[in-house]
Each structure stands twice: as C-alpha cells, then as structure tokens.
Short mmCIF file of C-alpha atoms and ligand atoms in Angstrom, two decimals:
data_model
loop_
_atom_site.label_atom_id
_atom_site.label_comp_id
_atom_site.label_asym_id
_atom_site.label_seq_id
_atom_site.Cartn_x
_atom_site.Cartn_y
_atom_site.Cartn_z
CA UNK M 987 22.91 -15.92 20.14
CA UNK M 988 20.65 -12.91 19.75
CA UNK M 989 17.83 -12.73 17.21
CA UNK M 990 17.69 -10.76 13.98
CA UNK M 991 14.71 -8.50 14.69
CA UNK M 992 13.91 -5.32 12.80
CA UNK M 993 11.82 -2.46 14.14
CA UNK M 994 9.57 -1.43 11.24
CA UNK M 995 8.06 2.05 11.39
CA UNK M 996 5.33 3.43 9.15
CA UNK M 997 4.90 7.03 10.10
CA UNK M 998 1.77 8.89 8.96
CA UNK M 999 0.74 12.47 9.65
CA UNK M 1000 -1.46 11.62 12.65
CA UNK M 1001 -0.48 8.02 13.32
CA UNK M 1002 2.49 5.69 13.49
CA UNK M 1003 2.30 1.97 12.87
CA UNK M 1004 5.15 -0.15 14.16
CA UNK M 1005 6.17 -3.78 14.37
CA UNK M 1006 9.09 -5.83 15.55
CA UNK M 1007 9.66 -8.41 12.85
CA UNK M 1008 11.76 -11.54 13.12
CA UNK M 1009 13.49 -11.28 9.76
CA UNK M 1010 14.23 -15.02 9.73
CA UNK M 1011 10.83 -16.54 10.56
CA UNK M 1012 8.83 -13.54 9.29
CA UNK M 1013 6.81 -13.44 12.53
CA UNK M 1014 5.62 -10.13 13.96
CA UNK M 1015 6.80 -10.33 17.58
CA UNK M 1016 5.13 -7.07 18.53
CA UNK M 1017 2.79 -4.93 16.44
CA UNK M 1018 1.28 -1.65 17.40
CA UNK M 1019 -0.14 1.72 16.54
CA UNK M 1020 0.16 5.26 17.80
CA UNK M 1021 -2.87 7.30 16.79
CA UNK M 1022 -4.73 10.60 17.18
CA UNK M 1023 -1.40 12.45 17.03
CA UNK M 1024 -1.88 16.18 17.44
CA UNK M 1025 -4.93 15.64 19.62
CA UNK M 1026 -5.16 15.43 23.44
CA UNK M 1027 -6.46 11.86 23.18
CA UNK M 1028 -3.30 10.57 21.43
CA UNK M 1029 -2.62 6.95 22.38
CA UNK M 1030 -0.19 4.16 21.70
CA UNK M 1031 -1.21 0.51 21.72
CA UNK M 1032 0.54 -2.75 20.95
CA UNK M 1033 0.01 -6.46 20.84
CA UNK M 1034 2.54 -8.86 22.33
CA UNK M 1035 1.93 -12.57 22.94
CA UNK M 1036 -1.73 -12.09 22.02
CA UNK M 1037 -2.21 -9.46 24.71
CA UNK M 1038 -3.16 -5.88 23.85
CA UNK M 1039 -1.97 -2.88 25.87
CA UNK M 1040 -3.03 0.73 25.38
CA UNK M 1041 -1.61 3.89 26.93
CA UNK M 1042 -2.12 7.61 26.57
CA UNK M 1043 0.76 9.62 25.09
CA UNK M 1044 1.90 12.81 26.80
CA UNK M 1045 -0.45 15.48 25.43
CA UNK M 1046 2.14 18.25 24.93
CA UNK M 1047 4.79 18.38 22.20
CA UNK M 1048 5.77 16.11 19.33
CA UNK M 1049 3.68 12.92 19.37
CA UNK M 1050 5.87 11.10 16.86
CA UNK M 1051 8.78 11.68 19.20
CA UNK M 1052 6.82 10.62 22.30
CA UNK M 1053 5.61 7.44 20.62
CA UNK M 1054 9.08 6.43 19.44
CA UNK M 1055 10.62 7.19 22.85
CA UNK M 1056 8.01 4.88 24.34
CA UNK M 1057 9.16 2.21 21.91
CA UNK M 1058 12.65 2.37 23.41
CA UNK M 1059 11.35 1.61 26.91
CA UNK M 1060 8.90 -0.97 25.57
CA UNK M 1061 11.71 -2.81 23.77
CA UNK M 1062 13.85 -2.68 26.93
CA UNK M 1063 11.06 -3.97 29.14
CA UNK M 1064 10.40 -6.86 26.75
CA UNK M 1065 14.10 -7.69 26.80
CA UNK M 1066 14.61 -7.24 23.03
CA UNK M 1067 17.22 -4.46 23.09
CA UNK M 1068 20.03 -6.72 21.88
CA UNK M 1069 17.85 -8.50 19.34
CA UNK M 1070 17.02 -5.45 17.23
CA UNK M 1071 19.54 -5.10 14.42
CA UNK M 1072 18.01 -2.27 12.39
CA UNK M 1073 15.14 0.17 12.02
CA UNK M 1074 13.26 0.09 8.70
CA UNK M 1075 11.09 3.03 7.70
CA UNK M 1076 8.34 2.89 5.13
CA UNK M 1077 8.63 6.08 3.10
CA UNK M 1078 5.90 6.88 0.60
CA UNK M 1079 7.75 8.87 -2.06
CA UNK M 1080 11.23 8.21 -3.34
CA UNK M 1081 10.79 10.16 -6.59
CA UNK M 1082 13.22 9.15 -9.33
CA UNK M 1083 16.13 9.34 -6.94
CA UNK M 1084 15.46 6.18 -4.91
CA UNK M 1085 15.13 3.00 -6.93
CA UNK M 1086 15.73 0.69 -3.99
CA UNK M 1087 16.13 0.61 -0.21
CA UNK M 1088 18.83 2.91 1.20
CA UNK M 1089 20.65 3.31 4.47
CA UNK M 1090 19.62 6.63 5.97
CA UNK M 1091 22.19 9.37 6.48
CA UNK M 1092 21.78 13.16 6.58
CA UNK M 1093 21.82 13.42 2.81
CA UNK M 1094 19.09 10.78 2.40
CA UNK M 1095 16.95 12.47 5.04
CA UNK M 1096 17.32 15.84 3.31
CA UNK M 1097 16.33 14.24 0.01
CA UNK M 1098 13.22 12.62 1.58
CA UNK M 1099 12.23 16.04 2.94
CA UNK M 1100 12.88 17.63 -0.46
CA UNK M 1101 10.50 15.09 -2.03
CA UNK M 1102 7.72 16.44 0.20
CA UNK M 1103 6.90 18.66 -2.74
CA UNK M 1104 5.65 15.52 -4.52
CA UNK M 1105 4.00 13.93 -1.43
CA UNK M 1106 3.00 16.77 0.90
CA UNK M 1107 0.75 14.56 3.04
CA UNK M 1108 3.20 11.70 3.43
CA UNK M 1109 6.91 12.52 3.21
CA UNK M 1110 6.99 15.13 6.01
CA UNK M 1111 5.42 12.55 8.33
CA UNK M 1112 7.93 9.93 7.19
CA UNK M 1113 10.79 12.35 7.86
CA UNK M 1114 9.41 13.13 11.32
CA UNK M 1115 9.39 9.42 12.18
CA UNK M 1116 12.96 9.00 10.90
CA UNK M 1117 14.27 11.98 12.89
CA UNK M 1118 12.63 10.72 16.08
CA UNK M 1119 13.94 7.19 15.51
CA UNK M 1120 17.51 8.38 14.88
CA UNK M 1121 17.36 10.27 18.17
CA UNK M 1122 15.84 7.32 20.04
CA UNK M 1123 18.02 4.58 18.50
CA UNK M 1124 21.32 6.36 17.71
CA UNK M 1125 23.31 3.13 17.55
CA UNK M 1126 21.07 1.24 15.13
CA UNK M 1127 21.38 1.47 11.34
CA UNK M 1128 18.21 2.93 9.83
CA UNK M 1129 16.89 2.23 6.33
CA UNK M 1130 14.26 3.83 4.12
CA UNK M 1131 12.08 1.51 2.02
CA UNK M 1132 10.12 3.43 -0.59
CA UNK M 1133 6.60 2.73 -1.87
CA UNK M 1134 7.61 4.05 -5.26
CA UNK M 1135 10.95 2.23 -5.67
CA UNK M 1136 9.63 -1.01 -7.20
CA UNK M 1137 7.93 0.95 -9.99
CA UNK M 1138 11.10 2.70 -11.13
CA UNK M 1139 11.51 -0.05 -13.76
CA UNK M 1140 8.43 1.16 -15.67
CA UNK M 1141 9.32 2.05 -19.26
CA UNK M 1142 9.14 5.73 -20.25
CA UNK M 1143 5.99 5.16 -22.30
CA UNK M 1144 4.22 3.89 -19.18
CA UNK M 1145 5.23 6.71 -16.86
CA UNK M 1146 4.98 9.66 -19.25
CA UNK M 1147 1.83 11.76 -18.94
CA UNK M 1148 0.26 12.91 -22.20
CA UNK M 1149 0.91 16.56 -21.38
CA UNK M 1150 3.56 19.21 -22.11
CA UNK M 1151 6.89 17.47 -21.52
CA UNK M 1152 8.30 20.57 -19.82
CA UNK M 1153 6.05 19.76 -16.86
CA UNK M 1154 8.05 16.58 -16.40
CA UNK M 1155 11.45 18.23 -16.71
CA UNK M 1156 10.45 21.22 -14.59
CA UNK M 1157 8.31 19.63 -11.88
CA UNK M 1158 8.81 15.88 -12.19
CA UNK M 1159 5.18 15.29 -13.21
CA UNK M 1160 4.93 11.63 -14.29
CA UNK M 1161 3.52 8.33 -13.07
CA UNK M 1162 5.40 7.10 -9.98
CA UNK M 1163 3.08 4.41 -8.61
CA UNK M 1164 2.73 3.30 -4.98
CA UNK M 1165 2.15 0.08 -2.95
CA UNK M 1166 5.47 -1.07 -4.47
CA UNK M 1167 6.46 -3.17 -1.47
CA UNK M 1168 3.22 -5.12 -1.67
CA UNK M 1169 3.35 -5.68 -5.45
CA UNK M 1170 6.98 -6.78 -5.05
CA UNK M 1171 6.19 -9.22 -2.24
CA UNK M 1172 3.11 -10.90 -3.72
CA UNK M 1173 4.73 -11.31 -7.14
CA UNK M 1174 7.65 -13.18 -5.50
CA UNK M 1175 5.34 -15.27 -3.34
CA UNK M 1176 3.12 -16.12 -6.31
CA UNK M 1177 6.15 -17.33 -8.28
CA UNK M 1178 7.19 -19.48 -5.32
CA UNK M 1179 3.71 -20.97 -4.90
CA UNK M 1180 3.41 -21.73 -8.64
CA UNK M 1181 6.98 -23.03 -8.65
CA UNK M 1182 8.16 -20.84 -11.51
CA UNK M 1183 11.30 -18.69 -11.60
CA UNK M 1184 10.35 -15.08 -10.90
CA UNK M 1185 12.64 -13.90 -13.71
CA UNK M 1186 10.46 -15.84 -16.17
CA UNK M 1187 7.06 -14.94 -14.76
CA UNK M 1188 4.16 -12.66 -15.66
CA UNK M 1189 1.69 -11.37 -13.08
CA UNK M 1190 -1.04 -8.83 -12.70
CA UNK M 1191 -0.97 -8.03 -8.99
CA UNK M 1192 -4.13 -6.49 -7.58
CA UNK M 1193 -3.80 -4.81 -4.18
CA UNK M 1194 -7.27 -3.99 -2.86
CA UNK M 1195 -7.33 -2.32 0.56
CA UNK M 1196 -8.47 1.15 1.61
CA UNK M 1197 -6.04 2.24 -1.08
CA UNK M 1198 -6.05 0.08 -4.20
CA UNK M 1199 -3.78 -0.43 -7.19
CA UNK M 1200 -3.02 -2.87 -10.00
CA UNK M 1201 0.47 -3.62 -11.28
CA UNK M 1202 1.82 -5.50 -14.31
CA UNK M 1203 4.91 -7.42 -13.16
CA UNK M 1204 6.95 -9.05 -15.93
CA UNK M 1205 9.95 -11.18 -14.99
CA UNK M 1206 9.85 -9.68 -11.50
CA UNK M 1207 9.81 -6.06 -12.66
CA UNK M 1208 7.04 -3.47 -12.51
CA UNK M 1209 6.03 -2.53 -16.05
CA UNK M 1210 3.01 -0.37 -15.28
CA UNK M 1211 0.79 0.46 -12.35
CA UNK M 1212 -2.51 2.22 -11.81
CA UNK M 1213 -1.58 4.81 -9.18
CA UNK M 1214 0.15 7.79 -10.70
CA UNK M 1215 1.74 11.07 -9.74
CA UNK M 1216 -0.22 10.67 -6.50
CA UNK M 1217 -2.05 7.72 -4.88
CA UNK M 1218 -5.33 9.25 -6.10
CA UNK M 1219 -5.11 7.77 -9.60
CA UNK M 1220 -6.44 4.50 -10.97
CA UNK M 1221 -8.99 2.33 -9.19
CA UNK M 1222 -11.90 3.58 -7.13
CA UNK M 1223 -10.95 3.15 -3.45
CA UNK M 1224 -12.44 3.48 0.06
CA UNK M 1225 -12.69 7.27 -0.03
CA UNK M 1226 -10.64 8.11 -3.15
CA UNK M 1227 -12.17 8.57 -6.58
CA UNK M 1228 -9.43 7.01 -8.69
CA UNK M 1229 -9.37 8.21 -12.32
CA UNK M 1230 -11.86 10.88 -13.26
CA UNK M 1231 -12.12 13.26 -16.19
CA UNK M 1232 -9.97 16.28 -15.19
CA UNK M 1233 -12.63 18.42 -16.89
CA UNK M 1234 -14.78 17.76 -13.80
CA UNK M 1235 -12.31 19.75 -11.69
CA UNK M 1236 -12.63 22.78 -13.94
CA UNK M 1237 -16.42 22.41 -13.97
CA UNK M 1238 -16.69 22.29 -10.16
CA UNK M 1239 -14.31 25.21 -9.69
CA UNK M 1240 -16.39 27.26 -12.10
CA UNK M 1241 -19.40 26.35 -9.96
CA UNK M 1242 -17.63 27.99 -7.02
CA UNK M 1243 -15.90 25.01 -5.38
CA UNK M 1244 -12.50 25.92 -3.93
CA UNK M 1245 -9.40 23.90 -4.77
CA UNK M 1246 -9.42 22.48 -1.22
CA UNK M 1247 -13.08 21.46 -1.47
CA UNK M 1248 -12.48 19.68 -4.77
CA UNK M 1249 -9.47 17.74 -3.52
CA UNK M 1250 -11.06 16.98 -0.17
CA UNK M 1251 -13.98 15.48 -2.09
CA UNK M 1252 -11.69 13.45 -4.37
CA UNK M 1253 -9.48 12.14 -1.54
CA UNK M 1254 -11.85 11.78 1.39
CA UNK M 1255 -15.45 11.78 0.23
CA UNK M 1256 -15.38 9.68 -2.92
CA UNK M 1257 -14.97 5.98 -3.67
CA UNK M 1258 -17.13 3.52 -1.69
CA UNK M 1259 -18.10 6.33 0.67
CA UNK M 1260 -19.04 8.82 -2.02
CA UNK M 1261 -21.07 6.43 -4.16
CA UNK M 1262 -22.85 4.62 -1.30
CA UNK M 1263 -23.20 7.49 1.19
CA UNK M 1264 -22.83 4.82 3.90
CA UNK M 1265 -19.25 3.76 4.44
CA UNK M 1266 -15.74 3.63 3.00
CA UNK M 1267 -15.35 0.08 4.29
CA UNK M 1268 -15.87 -2.83 1.89
CA UNK M 1269 -17.38 -5.03 4.62
CA UNK M 1270 -19.99 -2.37 5.36
CA UNK M 1271 -20.77 -2.09 1.65
CA UNK M 1272 -21.30 -5.86 1.38
CA UNK M 1273 -23.54 -5.93 4.46
CA UNK M 1274 -25.66 -3.00 3.26
CA UNK M 1275 -25.91 -4.63 -0.16
CA UNK M 1276 -27.29 -7.78 1.44
CA UNK M 1277 -29.93 -5.70 3.13
CA UNK M 1278 -30.96 -4.33 -0.27
CA UNK M 1279 -29.26 -0.91 -0.14
CA UNK M 1280 -29.18 0.16 -3.79
CA UNK M 1281 -26.30 2.63 -3.63
CA UNK M 1282 -24.17 0.08 -1.77
CA UNK M 1283 -24.83 -2.28 -4.70
CA UNK M 1284 -23.88 0.48 -7.12
CA UNK M 1285 -20.63 1.14 -5.20
CA UNK M 1286 -19.85 -2.61 -5.38
CA UNK M 1287 -20.55 -2.67 -9.11
CA UNK M 1288 -18.53 0.44 -9.93
CA UNK M 1289 -15.60 -0.88 -7.89
CA UNK M 1290 -15.54 -4.42 -9.30
CA UNK M 1291 -16.14 -3.25 -12.88
CA UNK M 1292 -13.27 -0.76 -12.63
CA UNK M 1293 -10.88 -3.36 -11.18
CA UNK M 1294 -11.76 -5.82 -13.97
CA UNK M 1295 -11.25 -3.15 -16.65
CA UNK M 1296 -7.84 -2.35 -15.22
CA UNK M 1297 -6.84 -6.02 -15.02
CA UNK M 1298 -7.78 -6.58 -18.67
CA UNK M 1299 -5.83 -3.51 -19.79
CA UNK M 1300 -2.78 -4.66 -17.79
CA UNK M 1301 -2.34 -7.54 -20.22
CA UNK M 1302 -0.89 -4.90 -22.56
CA UNK M 1303 2.42 -4.33 -20.70
CA UNK M 1304 2.99 -8.10 -20.28
CA UNK M 1305 4.58 -10.65 -22.59
CA UNK M 1306 3.23 -13.58 -20.58
CA UNK M 1307 0.66 -14.14 -17.86
CA UNK M 1308 0.91 -16.79 -15.16
CA UNK M 1309 -1.55 -15.36 -12.65
CA UNK M 1310 -3.75 -12.55 -11.49
CA UNK M 1311 -2.81 -12.15 -7.83
CA UNK M 1312 -5.26 -10.66 -5.33
CA UNK M 1313 -4.05 -9.13 -2.07
CA UNK M 1314 -4.83 -6.38 0.51
CA UNK M 1315 -7.71 -6.41 3.01
CA UNK M 1316 -10.39 -6.77 0.33
CA UNK M 1317 -8.34 -8.95 -2.06
CA UNK M 1318 -7.38 -11.35 0.74
CA UNK M 1319 -10.80 -11.64 2.36
CA UNK M 1320 -13.73 -10.95 0.08
CA UNK M 1321 -14.61 -13.97 -2.03
CA UNK M 1322 -17.70 -12.04 -3.20
CA UNK M 1323 -15.77 -9.07 -4.59
CA UNK M 1324 -13.15 -11.35 -6.20
CA UNK M 1325 -15.84 -13.45 -7.84
CA UNK M 1326 -17.57 -10.41 -9.31
CA UNK M 1327 -14.25 -9.09 -10.67
CA UNK M 1328 -13.47 -12.46 -12.24
CA UNK M 1329 -16.99 -12.79 -13.68
CA UNK M 1330 -16.36 -9.48 -15.40
CA UNK M 1331 -13.30 -11.14 -16.98
CA UNK M 1332 -15.14 -14.17 -18.39
CA UNK M 1333 -14.20 -13.21 -21.95
CA UNK M 1334 -10.58 -13.88 -20.93
CA UNK M 1335 -11.69 -17.38 -19.99
CA UNK M 1336 -11.61 -17.08 -16.20
CA UNK M 1337 -13.84 -19.60 -14.46
CA UNK M 1338 -14.12 -19.24 -10.69
CA UNK M 1339 -13.47 -22.28 -8.51
CA UNK M 1340 -16.06 -21.58 -5.78
CA UNK M 1341 -14.49 -23.89 -3.24
CA UNK M 1342 -11.01 -22.48 -3.82
CA UNK M 1343 -12.38 -18.94 -3.65
CA UNK M 1344 -14.16 -19.64 -0.34
CA UNK M 1345 -11.07 -21.22 1.18
CA UNK M 1346 -8.59 -18.51 0.23
CA UNK M 1347 -9.61 -16.08 2.95
CA UNK M 1348 -8.43 -14.79 6.33
CA UNK M 1349 -4.74 -15.30 5.70
CA UNK M 1350 -4.97 -18.40 3.48
CA UNK M 1351 -3.41 -18.30 0.04
CA UNK M 1352 -4.77 -20.33 -2.87
CA UNK M 1353 -5.91 -20.65 -6.48
CA UNK M 1354 -9.40 -19.23 -7.00
CA UNK M 1355 -9.97 -19.38 -10.77
CA UNK M 1356 -8.45 -20.71 -13.99
CA UNK M 1357 -8.38 -19.60 -17.60
CA UNK M 1358 -7.79 -22.32 -20.19
CA UNK M 1359 -7.67 -19.60 -22.82
CA UNK M 1360 -4.73 -17.78 -21.25
CA UNK M 1361 -3.18 -20.78 -19.48
CA UNK M 1362 -3.26 -18.69 -16.31
CA UNK M 1363 -4.81 -18.77 -12.86
CA UNK M 1364 -6.22 -16.22 -10.43
CA UNK M 1365 -4.92 -16.60 -6.90
CA UNK M 1366 -4.83 -15.01 -3.46
CA UNK M 1367 -1.53 -14.18 -1.75
CA UNK M 1368 -1.67 -12.35 1.60
CA UNK M 1369 0.71 -9.42 1.52
CA UNK M 1370 3.37 -8.72 4.14
CA UNK M 1371 4.92 -5.32 3.66
CA UNK M 1372 6.57 -5.31 7.10
CA UNK M 1373 8.44 -8.50 6.29
CA UNK M 1374 9.75 -7.03 3.02
CA UNK M 1375 10.95 -3.96 4.92
CA UNK M 1376 12.64 -6.11 7.58
CA UNK M 1377 14.38 -8.31 5.00
CA UNK M 1378 15.47 -5.35 2.87
CA UNK M 1379 17.19 -3.92 5.98
CA UNK M 1380 18.89 -7.15 7.01
CA UNK M 1381 20.18 -7.74 3.46
CA UNK M 1382 21.98 -4.39 3.66
CA UNK M 1383 23.60 -4.75 7.09
P1 ADP A 122 -5.14 -0.41 4.19
O1 ADP A 122 -5.11 -0.04 2.75
O2 ADP A 122 -5.58 0.72 5.07
O3 ADP A 122 -3.92 -1.15 4.68
P2 ADP A 122 -6.44 -3.01 4.33
O4 ADP A 122 -5.52 -3.64 3.35
O5 ADP A 122 -6.41 -3.49 5.73
O6 ADP A 122 -6.35 -1.43 4.31
O7 ADP A 122 -7.92 -3.20 3.77
C1 ADP A 122 -9.03 -2.65 4.38
C2 ADP A 122 -10.26 -3.05 3.57
O8 ADP A 122 -10.38 -4.48 3.61
C3 ADP A 122 -11.55 -2.48 4.14
O9 ADP A 122 -12.36 -1.98 3.10
C4 ADP A 122 -12.19 -3.70 4.77
O10 ADP A 122 -13.60 -3.63 4.79
C5 ADP A 122 -11.73 -4.80 3.82
N1 ADP A 122 -11.93 -6.11 4.42
C6 ADP A 122 -11.31 -6.66 5.49
N2 ADP A 122 -11.86 -7.88 5.78
C7 ADP A 122 -12.86 -8.08 4.87
C8 ADP A 122 -13.80 -9.12 4.64
N3 ADP A 122 -13.84 -10.20 5.39
N4 ADP A 122 -14.66 -8.97 3.61
C9 ADP A 122 -14.64 -7.86 2.84
N5 ADP A 122 -13.78 -6.86 3.01
C10 ADP A 122 -12.90 -6.96 4.00
#
C-alpha cells in the first residue's frame, strides 16, 4: 500500500519552502528551500534522511517554475511518486472569501490573484507557486490553505477599524489577521495536552518568530488577533515595527520621507533591528545583551513588554482562560524571553516554574508557569504549520 504524503509548498517572492509530509505520522520526509530567486545565485536545497543536498537553479527564466520542476524529478528519484496524494499551498491572504481550505481550480486561482490588492508582496508569489505546481503535477489535487482563514470567525467589533466605514465597503479595509494555521494548530494541541475539549477551551496563543502575533481562541475559534489589515500590525517583530501612531507617518512624510522610505523602514528596518541597530534575530539580541549592549537590552524590553501588554488585553475577547500558549522560533526556544513576558504578567498571578521553562525548549512542549488567580497555565507548544496543511488536504480528498 502506498503512503499518504502531501507536498507542502510555501511560495514567497524570492524563495520557496517545501516539504513532503506524511499526513499520518506527521513526519517531514523531505524538507527544503529554494532561495535567491531572481538572482544568478538562485539555489535549491533539501534534507532527506538527515543528509543535505544543494544545487544551483538554472539562472534564466522563472525560478519558481524551475524549482518546482526540480521537485518532480527529486520525488521520482526518491521513489515517492505514487505516495504523494496532494499538493498543499500556503497562501497568505484569503480575504473574506476564503474561510477554510479549498481545492484549487481556475476560479480559486483567479480569486487568489485578485486578492493581491490586499497582499501585494505575498499573493502574487503564492499564485506563481500554484501555477508552476499545477503544470508540474497535473494529476494531483491541489489545495490552498490560507493564513487568514482561521481568523474569519472574529466578531465584527474585533475586525472593524475605527475609521470611515465606507473604506471597508469600498476597499475591504479591516483586520484580517495572519499566522492562522499556527494559532489553529497550537490551540488544538494545547487542548489535547491539557485533556480538555477544544470546544470548551480558552487560549491566548502567542506566536513569536520573525513575524509575531497573539490570538484569543475561545472554544476553538479565533476571536481577535494582533496582526491586522497587513502583517505589520500588533507586536514588535524582527524587522517590523508593529503598532505605531499613524501620525508618525504624516510627520515623516512632511520631513521629506517618501512613501517607500517610510514603509521600508516600518517593514524592514524596525523591530529588533531598528531598536538595537545590531540584528533582527532574537538570539543575536540575547547574546549582545549578555555582553552589556544597552540597545539590545532595550530591544528585549520593548519586545517583551509589548507582548505582555497584548496578552493581558487578549483576556477581553475570552470568556475563559485555560492557558497562554507560546510557539514560533522565539516562543519555542527562548526561556529568557518567555520568563520576562510572564514576569510582566505577575499581576495576573503568573509564577514561572524555572525548571519547566528550561525544559520546554528545542522542540519539547511543557507547562512553564501557573496562575492560581486565573486557574490557568502558561505552556509551550511547538507549531507545525506544514502538518496542518497536509492534514487539511487529506481531509478533503
Ligand atoms: P519565521 O517567522 O521566519 O518562521 P521562526 O519561527 O523560525 O521564524 O523564528 C525565528 C526567530 O526565533 C529568530 O528571531 C531566532 O533568533 C529565534 N530563535 C530560534 N532559536 C532561538 C533560541 N534558542 N533562543 C532565542 N531565540 C531563538
């Protein structure tokens, strides 16, 4: 009997992450990355059986297409052709149209392209990956799994911006939220670990990676989340500012900054990088802080303070709280950052369990703090977005 593997594709503008996931065991059989697309040094690399291989991609033409064509021959050479049952694409923006995973046909693809208006950096790249994959794997069903879909359950009061309502009806300006697959997955896993039914659970899920967002998940449904119309809103991130006073934009433009300069600063030169002037990477911030770098310490403090403030305010959408759930590269690995966030929440009764916090790292889940006051815990749950995508596809075959 053949396996039930899904090829998961996450197509960015200059890169393409991929994985072959065993939808039953959850194992990643192969995982890889195409990068530097659009440049002569474009490469594709993958890991199989612990061994890493890297190759150059043909310099001319469409690198998304070249990379995906290479996947066809890679899958053949590994002998997995008959094991792959579907292709699952991570698509950033599903707007209000896509509230769950869909099987891709021409109409869906057109709609994803149409939504590029809302996600100009992401959806065109997603569409490129889908087109190349349909060409390369014409006989496999292909599915789109949207980052925004999980948040479509937010009530109107949570997604409405406090601006002229015509801007919503005319342009669709509202909170959409992102990282939905991760918030979905860790809320389900947390319920399993705590042995409570997800439909009677309350979580604040805290995804801290290069991008970062908080989500209030009541009874399995997203009730509010910190990213907004774009993934720039909410928490301070690696290079993104998160929330700032929009008056700053007007001020800078009056000082002669162009629109591109302002948004380049907010998206690429802010966050850990902007405050520390050293790095966008949390590990680098922690190392510099240890060596006494003051702006690295400031970046750490601004970040942890902002996360704690968001967590506290995300009690508002909930009717019960079982756990604060940390995930993402920082949330899964940095006991120091988690401890500082939880110390900022001491008024809510959270007391860190140092041993638990030390243990829950590098792929280990676990309870890291408890609040007698709220009858809740803080815990770590490693995320697995590829597995969600694989399972969503298989469920719809
Ligand atoms: P992305 O959002 O790009 O998927 P990740 O979820 O992989 O990113 O998170 C990347 C972040 O996780 C980086 O800031 C990195 O420094 C941080 N990180 C990874 N391991 C550790 C660690 N051991 N301690 C602190 N931060 C870590």
